[in-house]
Amino acid sequence: MAIAPPSPGSEAALPPLSGGPHRARLGVISIVACFGGLLFGYDTGVINGALQPMSAELGLEALTEGIVTSSLVFAAAFGALLGGRISDGIGRRSTLIALAVLFFVGTLVVALAPGFATVVVGRVLLGLAVGGASTVVPVYLAELAPFEIRGSISGRNEVAIVSGQLAAFIVNAVLGSTLGHLDGIWRIMFAICALPAIALFLGMLRMPESPRWLAERGRREEALAVLRSVRAGERAEAELAHIEARLDAAAVAPRGRARLRALLADRWLRRVLLVGVGVGVAQQLTGINAIMYYGTSVLEESGFDRSAALIANIAPAIIAVVGGLVALRLMDRIDRRTTLLIGFSLTTLCHALIGIASVALEPGDPIRPFVLLALVVAFVGAMQTFLNVATWVYLSEIFPLRVRGLCIGIAVFAHWLANGALALAFPSLLEAVGITGAFFLFAAVGALALWFIARHVFETRGRSLESLEADIASGELFARR
C-alpha cells in the first residue's frame, strides 16, 4: 500500500521491526561483508609472528622491520580515503568486490616476494585493501541495517577484525611452534590470507547494493527491492519514503569535487568531520595496535621468553573476541557517548596500572611477566568491549549520505595515519623508555581523549541515519547534546 512521505527527521513514521526470512537475509549479508573485516584483522595481525622469521630470512634490521610493518598501515590511510570516494561513485558492493581482488593480489606478492622491496610492495597493496575495507564495510552494513539494531549489525565488522587477528595469532603460534625450523614459514603465514579473500569475492557477487546508495542515484525500484529483501514489506516502503524525503531536503547538495568545498564551507559538517577525526585518532592513540603488532615484543620485554611470548600473545586476542561479542550485546542498549566515556576511562586506568606495575616489579621478578600480561589482557578487554566496536559503529553513522564516503574516508585516513605513526615509532619508543614510559604516555593521551569525548561527541543511538542528517543540517544535533 502507499506510504505517506514522512518528515526527514521522523522515525515515528516507520513501522516496527518484525521477524521473518528478511532478518536471516540481513544476517547472511553481514557475515559475507564481514569477510572484509576478517581480512583487515588477519593482515594487520599476521606480522606479529611473521616478522621475526621474515627478518631472519631477508636480513631486516630495526628500521626495515618498522618499514615492513608500517607500510601496510600508511597505505591503509590512503586506501581509506580512496575507498570512501570510490564507494560513493561505483557503489559499496562493487567496491568490496574490487577490494577482494586487491587482497588476493597483495597476499600473493608478499608470499612470493624475493626480497625486502617486494615485501613492501605487497604490504602496500594489502594496506590499500585494508584501508578501503575499513571504510566501506561499516558504511555498507550501516546503510542496510534498520536503525533499531544498527549498532549490533555494524559492530559485527569489528568482531570480524579481532577474529581475524586472533586467527593470525593462532596460525603464527601453531606454525611457529611446529614448523618454525623451516625456511619461509612466514610465507605460509601470509598465504593463508588468500582464502578469506576468495570467500569475500565470491560472496559479494551474490549480495545486494546499499539501498541508500541506490536511492541517491535515483534507482528507486532497485532500492525498494533490496529493502524488501531485508525488511517486512510495509517497513521497506516506509523506510524508502523516509530516505527519499531526506534526499529531497538535501537536493541542492553538490557532487564531485564541489562536495569537498561545500563540506569545508558548512560549519556543521566541519564540526561533524572534526568529531569523527577526533574519535578515530583517539581510539588509535590508546596504543591498542602496539599490542596487536608488537605484542610478542612487549611480552618478551616484560619477562617471557620467545616461545612463551608467542603463546601468551594469543590471550589478548581471545579476550578481544570475547569483548567484541559482549560489545555487540551492549551497542543497542547503551548510548554511544556513554560507551566511549566508559572505554577511555577503563583503558586509561589500565595504562596507568601497567606503568606502575612495571616500576614496582623489577625485571627478573618471576611474577612480573604474568602481572603485566594480566593487565594487558584487561586493557584489550576494556578496549574491545567499550571502544573498538563503538568507534567503528559511530563513524559509520554520523556523516550525511551525500558525503558519507568522503567524510568517513577522511576520518579513517586520520585514524590510519595515527596507527601508522605508532607502528613506526613504537619499537624505538619501547627501546628508549621501556614499558613504563610507553604506557604512562598512553595514559596521558587517554586523559585528553576523555576530555574530547565529554566535550564534543553527540549521541546517535536510536536515531535513523536520515533523522541524524536532518539535525546535522540544522545544527540541532549539537544544541541537543
Short mmCIF file of C-alpha atoms in Angstrom, two decimals, residues 149-358:
data_model
loop_
_atom_site.label_atom_id
_atom_site.label_comp_id
_atom_site.label_asym_id
_atom_site.label_seq_id
_atom_site.Cartn_x
_atom_site.Cartn_y
_atom_site.Cartn_z
CA ILE A 149 19.67 -2.71 15.59
CA ARG A 150 22.22 -0.75 13.57
CA GLY A 151 24.80 -0.88 16.36
CA SER A 152 24.84 -4.66 16.64
CA ILE A 153 24.82 -5.15 12.84
CA SER A 154 27.57 -2.60 12.09
CA GLY A 155 29.55 -3.78 15.11
CA ARG A 156 29.92 -7.25 13.63
CA ASN A 157 32.68 -5.89 11.44
CA GLU A 158 34.86 -5.09 14.45
CA VAL A 159 34.28 -8.59 15.84
CA ALA A 160 35.38 -9.92 12.45
CA ILE A 161 38.52 -7.75 12.65
CA VAL A 162 39.60 -9.09 16.02
CA SER A 163 38.62 -12.61 14.95
CA GLY A 164 40.99 -12.19 12.02
CA GLN A 165 43.73 -11.03 14.39
CA LEU A 166 43.08 -13.99 16.67
CA ALA A 167 43.23 -16.33 13.68
CA ALA A 168 46.55 -14.77 12.67
CA PHE A 169 47.99 -15.19 16.18
CA ILE A 170 46.84 -18.82 16.39
CA VAL A 171 48.24 -19.60 12.93
CA ASN A 172 51.52 -17.90 13.89
CA ALA A 173 51.75 -19.83 17.17
CA VAL A 174 50.92 -23.21 15.59
CA LEU A 175 53.20 -22.79 12.58
CA GLY A 176 55.96 -21.17 14.63
CA SER A 177 55.90 -23.95 17.23
CA THR A 178 55.64 -26.89 14.80
CA LEU A 179 57.34 -25.72 11.60
CA GLY A 180 59.38 -22.77 12.81
CA HIS A 181 62.62 -24.51 11.80
CA LEU A 182 61.63 -24.39 8.12
CA ASP A 183 62.85 -21.58 5.86
CA GLY A 184 60.00 -19.44 4.53
CA ILE A 185 57.47 -20.33 7.22
CA TRP A 186 56.40 -16.68 7.24
CA ARG A 187 55.32 -17.06 3.60
CA ILE A 188 52.79 -19.71 4.62
CA MET A 189 51.53 -17.42 7.39
CA PHE A 190 50.76 -14.75 4.79
CA ALA A 191 49.47 -17.11 2.08
CA ILE A 192 46.61 -18.36 4.26
CA CYS A 193 45.03 -14.91 3.85
CA ALA A 194 44.13 -15.78 0.24
CA LEU A 195 41.27 -17.99 1.45
CA PRO A 196 39.04 -15.29 3.01
CA ALA A 197 39.83 -13.03 0.04
CA ILE A 198 38.31 -15.63 -2.28
CA ALA A 199 35.32 -16.01 0.06
CA LEU A 200 34.71 -12.23 0.06
CA PHE A 201 34.89 -12.05 -3.74
CA LEU A 202 32.52 -14.95 -4.39
CA GLY A 203 30.15 -13.95 -1.59
CA MET A 204 29.80 -10.29 -2.61
CA LEU A 205 28.87 -11.33 -6.16
CA ARG A 206 25.56 -12.56 -4.68
CA MET A 207 24.97 -9.70 -2.23
CA PRO A 208 22.81 -6.60 -2.94
CA GLU A 209 23.92 -2.99 -3.26
CA SER A 210 23.26 -0.49 -0.47
CA PRO A 211 19.63 0.69 -0.78
CA ARG A 212 20.59 4.20 0.33
CA TRP A 213 23.27 4.46 -2.36
CA LEU A 214 20.75 3.23 -4.96
CA ALA A 215 18.12 5.71 -3.78
CA GLU A 216 20.58 8.60 -4.02
CA ARG A 217 21.27 7.60 -7.63
CA GLY A 218 17.53 7.68 -8.41
CA ARG A 219 17.30 3.89 -8.77
CA ARG A 220 14.14 3.68 -6.69
CA GLU A 221 12.86 0.26 -7.75
CA GLU A 222 16.22 -1.38 -7.13
CA ALA A 223 16.46 0.28 -3.72
CA LEU A 224 12.95 -0.91 -2.83
CA ALA A 225 13.76 -4.45 -3.96
CA VAL A 226 16.82 -4.52 -1.71
CA LEU A 227 14.87 -3.14 1.26
CA ARG A 228 12.12 -5.72 0.72
CA SER A 229 14.76 -8.46 0.92
CA VAL A 230 15.88 -7.30 4.37
CA ARG A 231 12.66 -5.79 5.81
CA ALA A 232 8.97 -6.63 6.00
CA GLY A 233 7.06 -5.15 3.03
CA GLU A 234 5.35 -2.24 4.82
CA ARG A 235 8.54 -1.30 6.66
CA ALA A 236 10.54 -1.38 3.40
CA GLU A 237 8.19 1.07 1.67
CA ALA A 238 8.07 3.39 4.69
CA GLU A 239 11.84 3.35 5.03
CA LEU A 240 12.36 4.17 1.35
CA ALA A 241 9.94 7.09 1.72
CA HIS A 242 11.94 8.21 4.75
CA ILE A 243 15.18 8.08 2.73
CA GLU A 244 13.68 9.91 -0.24
CA ALA A 245 12.26 12.64 1.98
CA ARG A 246 15.74 13.36 3.29
CA LEU A 247 17.23 13.24 -0.21
CA ASP A 248 14.65 15.78 -1.38
CA ALA A 249 15.51 18.05 1.54
CA ALA A 250 19.20 17.85 0.59
CA ALA A 251 18.63 18.01 -3.18
CA VAL A 252 20.80 21.07 -3.61
CA ALA A 253 23.87 19.30 -2.23
CA PRO A 254 26.81 19.44 -4.68
CA ARG A 255 28.53 16.50 -6.31
CA GLY A 256 32.06 15.60 -7.28
CA ARG A 257 34.91 17.94 -6.29
CA ALA A 258 32.40 20.56 -5.19
CA ARG A 259 31.50 18.25 -2.28
CA LEU A 260 34.81 18.89 -0.52
CA ARG A 261 34.48 22.66 -0.91
CA ALA A 262 30.89 22.50 0.35
CA LEU A 263 32.00 20.33 3.25
CA LEU A 264 34.63 22.83 4.33
CA ALA A 265 32.21 25.75 3.91
CA ASP A 266 29.46 24.25 6.09
CA ARG A 267 30.13 24.86 9.80
CA TRP A 268 28.06 21.90 10.97
CA LEU A 269 29.61 19.46 8.51
CA ARG A 270 33.07 20.69 9.51
CA ARG A 271 32.20 20.09 13.13
CA VAL A 272 30.90 16.58 12.47
CA LEU A 273 34.04 15.79 10.47
CA LEU A 274 36.28 17.02 13.31
CA VAL A 275 34.34 14.86 15.78
CA GLY A 276 34.82 11.82 13.51
CA VAL A 277 38.53 12.51 13.07
CA GLY A 278 38.94 13.04 16.82
CA VAL A 279 37.18 9.81 17.77
CA GLY A 280 39.19 7.78 15.23
CA VAL A 281 42.57 9.24 16.21
CA ALA A 282 41.85 8.96 19.95
CA GLN A 283 40.98 5.28 19.53
CA GLN A 284 44.35 4.65 17.87
CA LEU A 285 46.38 6.62 20.39
CA THR A 286 45.29 4.27 23.16
CA GLY A 287 48.11 2.11 21.78
CA ILE A 288 45.88 -0.86 21.03
CA ASN A 289 47.75 -1.66 17.83
CA ALA A 290 51.08 -1.51 19.59
CA ILE A 291 49.80 -4.65 21.30
CA MET A 292 48.37 -6.15 18.12
CA TYR A 293 51.53 -5.51 16.04
CA TYR A 294 54.24 -5.86 18.67
CA GLY A 295 52.54 -7.82 21.43
CA THR A 296 55.18 -10.55 21.30
CA SER A 297 57.93 -7.94 21.79
CA VAL A 298 56.04 -6.31 24.69
CA LEU A 299 55.67 -9.68 26.40
CA GLU A 300 59.33 -10.51 25.85
CA GLU A 301 60.20 -7.12 27.38
CA SER A 302 58.01 -7.99 30.38
CA GLY A 303 60.00 -11.19 31.02
CA PHE A 304 58.63 -14.03 28.85
CA ASP A 305 60.98 -15.97 26.58
CA ARG A 306 60.27 -16.01 22.82
CA SER A 307 58.29 -19.26 22.72
CA ALA A 308 56.19 -18.38 25.77
CA ALA A 309 55.56 -14.88 24.42
CA LEU A 310 54.20 -16.29 21.15
CA ILE A 311 51.73 -18.46 23.05
CA ALA A 312 50.87 -15.81 25.67
CA ASN A 313 50.19 -13.36 22.84
CA ILE A 314 47.06 -15.35 21.99
CA ALA A 315 45.44 -14.33 25.31
CA PRO A 316 44.85 -10.66 24.36
CA ALA A 317 43.40 -11.78 21.02
CA ILE A 318 40.98 -14.18 22.73
CA ILE A 319 39.77 -11.51 25.15
CA ALA A 320 39.39 -9.13 22.19
CA VAL A 321 36.93 -11.51 20.53
CA VAL A 322 35.06 -12.09 23.81
CA GLY A 323 34.92 -8.34 24.41
CA GLY A 324 33.64 -7.79 20.88
CA LEU A 325 30.80 -10.24 21.40
CA VAL A 326 29.86 -8.50 24.66
CA ALA A 327 30.03 -5.15 22.85
CA LEU A 328 27.51 -6.33 20.26
CA ARG A 329 25.06 -7.03 23.09
CA LEU A 330 25.64 -3.57 24.53
CA MET A 331 25.61 -1.46 21.37
CA ASP A 332 21.83 -1.21 21.10
CA ARG A 333 21.38 -0.91 24.88
CA ILE A 334 23.90 1.75 25.99
CA ASP A 335 24.37 5.17 24.38
CA ARG A 336 27.42 5.50 22.12
CA ARG A 337 28.75 8.52 24.03
CA THR A 338 28.44 6.73 27.37
CA THR A 339 30.18 3.67 25.94
CA LEU A 340 33.10 5.77 24.70
CA LEU A 341 33.45 7.55 28.05
CA ILE A 342 33.50 4.23 29.93
CA GLY A 343 36.01 2.81 27.46
CA PHE A 344 38.52 5.65 27.68
CA SER A 345 38.20 5.69 31.49
CA LEU A 346 38.99 1.97 31.74
CA THR A 347 41.81 1.94 29.18
CA THR A 348 43.48 4.97 30.77
CA LEU A 349 43.31 3.24 34.16
CA CYS A 350 44.87 0.08 32.66
CA HIS A 351 47.68 2.13 31.08
CA ALA A 352 48.48 3.71 34.45
CA LEU A 353 48.43 0.33 36.21
CA ILE A 354 50.76 -1.23 33.60
CA GLY A 355 53.20 1.64 34.11
CA ILE A 356 53.02 1.33 37.91
CA ALA A 357 53.43 -2.46 37.83
CA SER A 358 56.45 -2.26 35.53
#
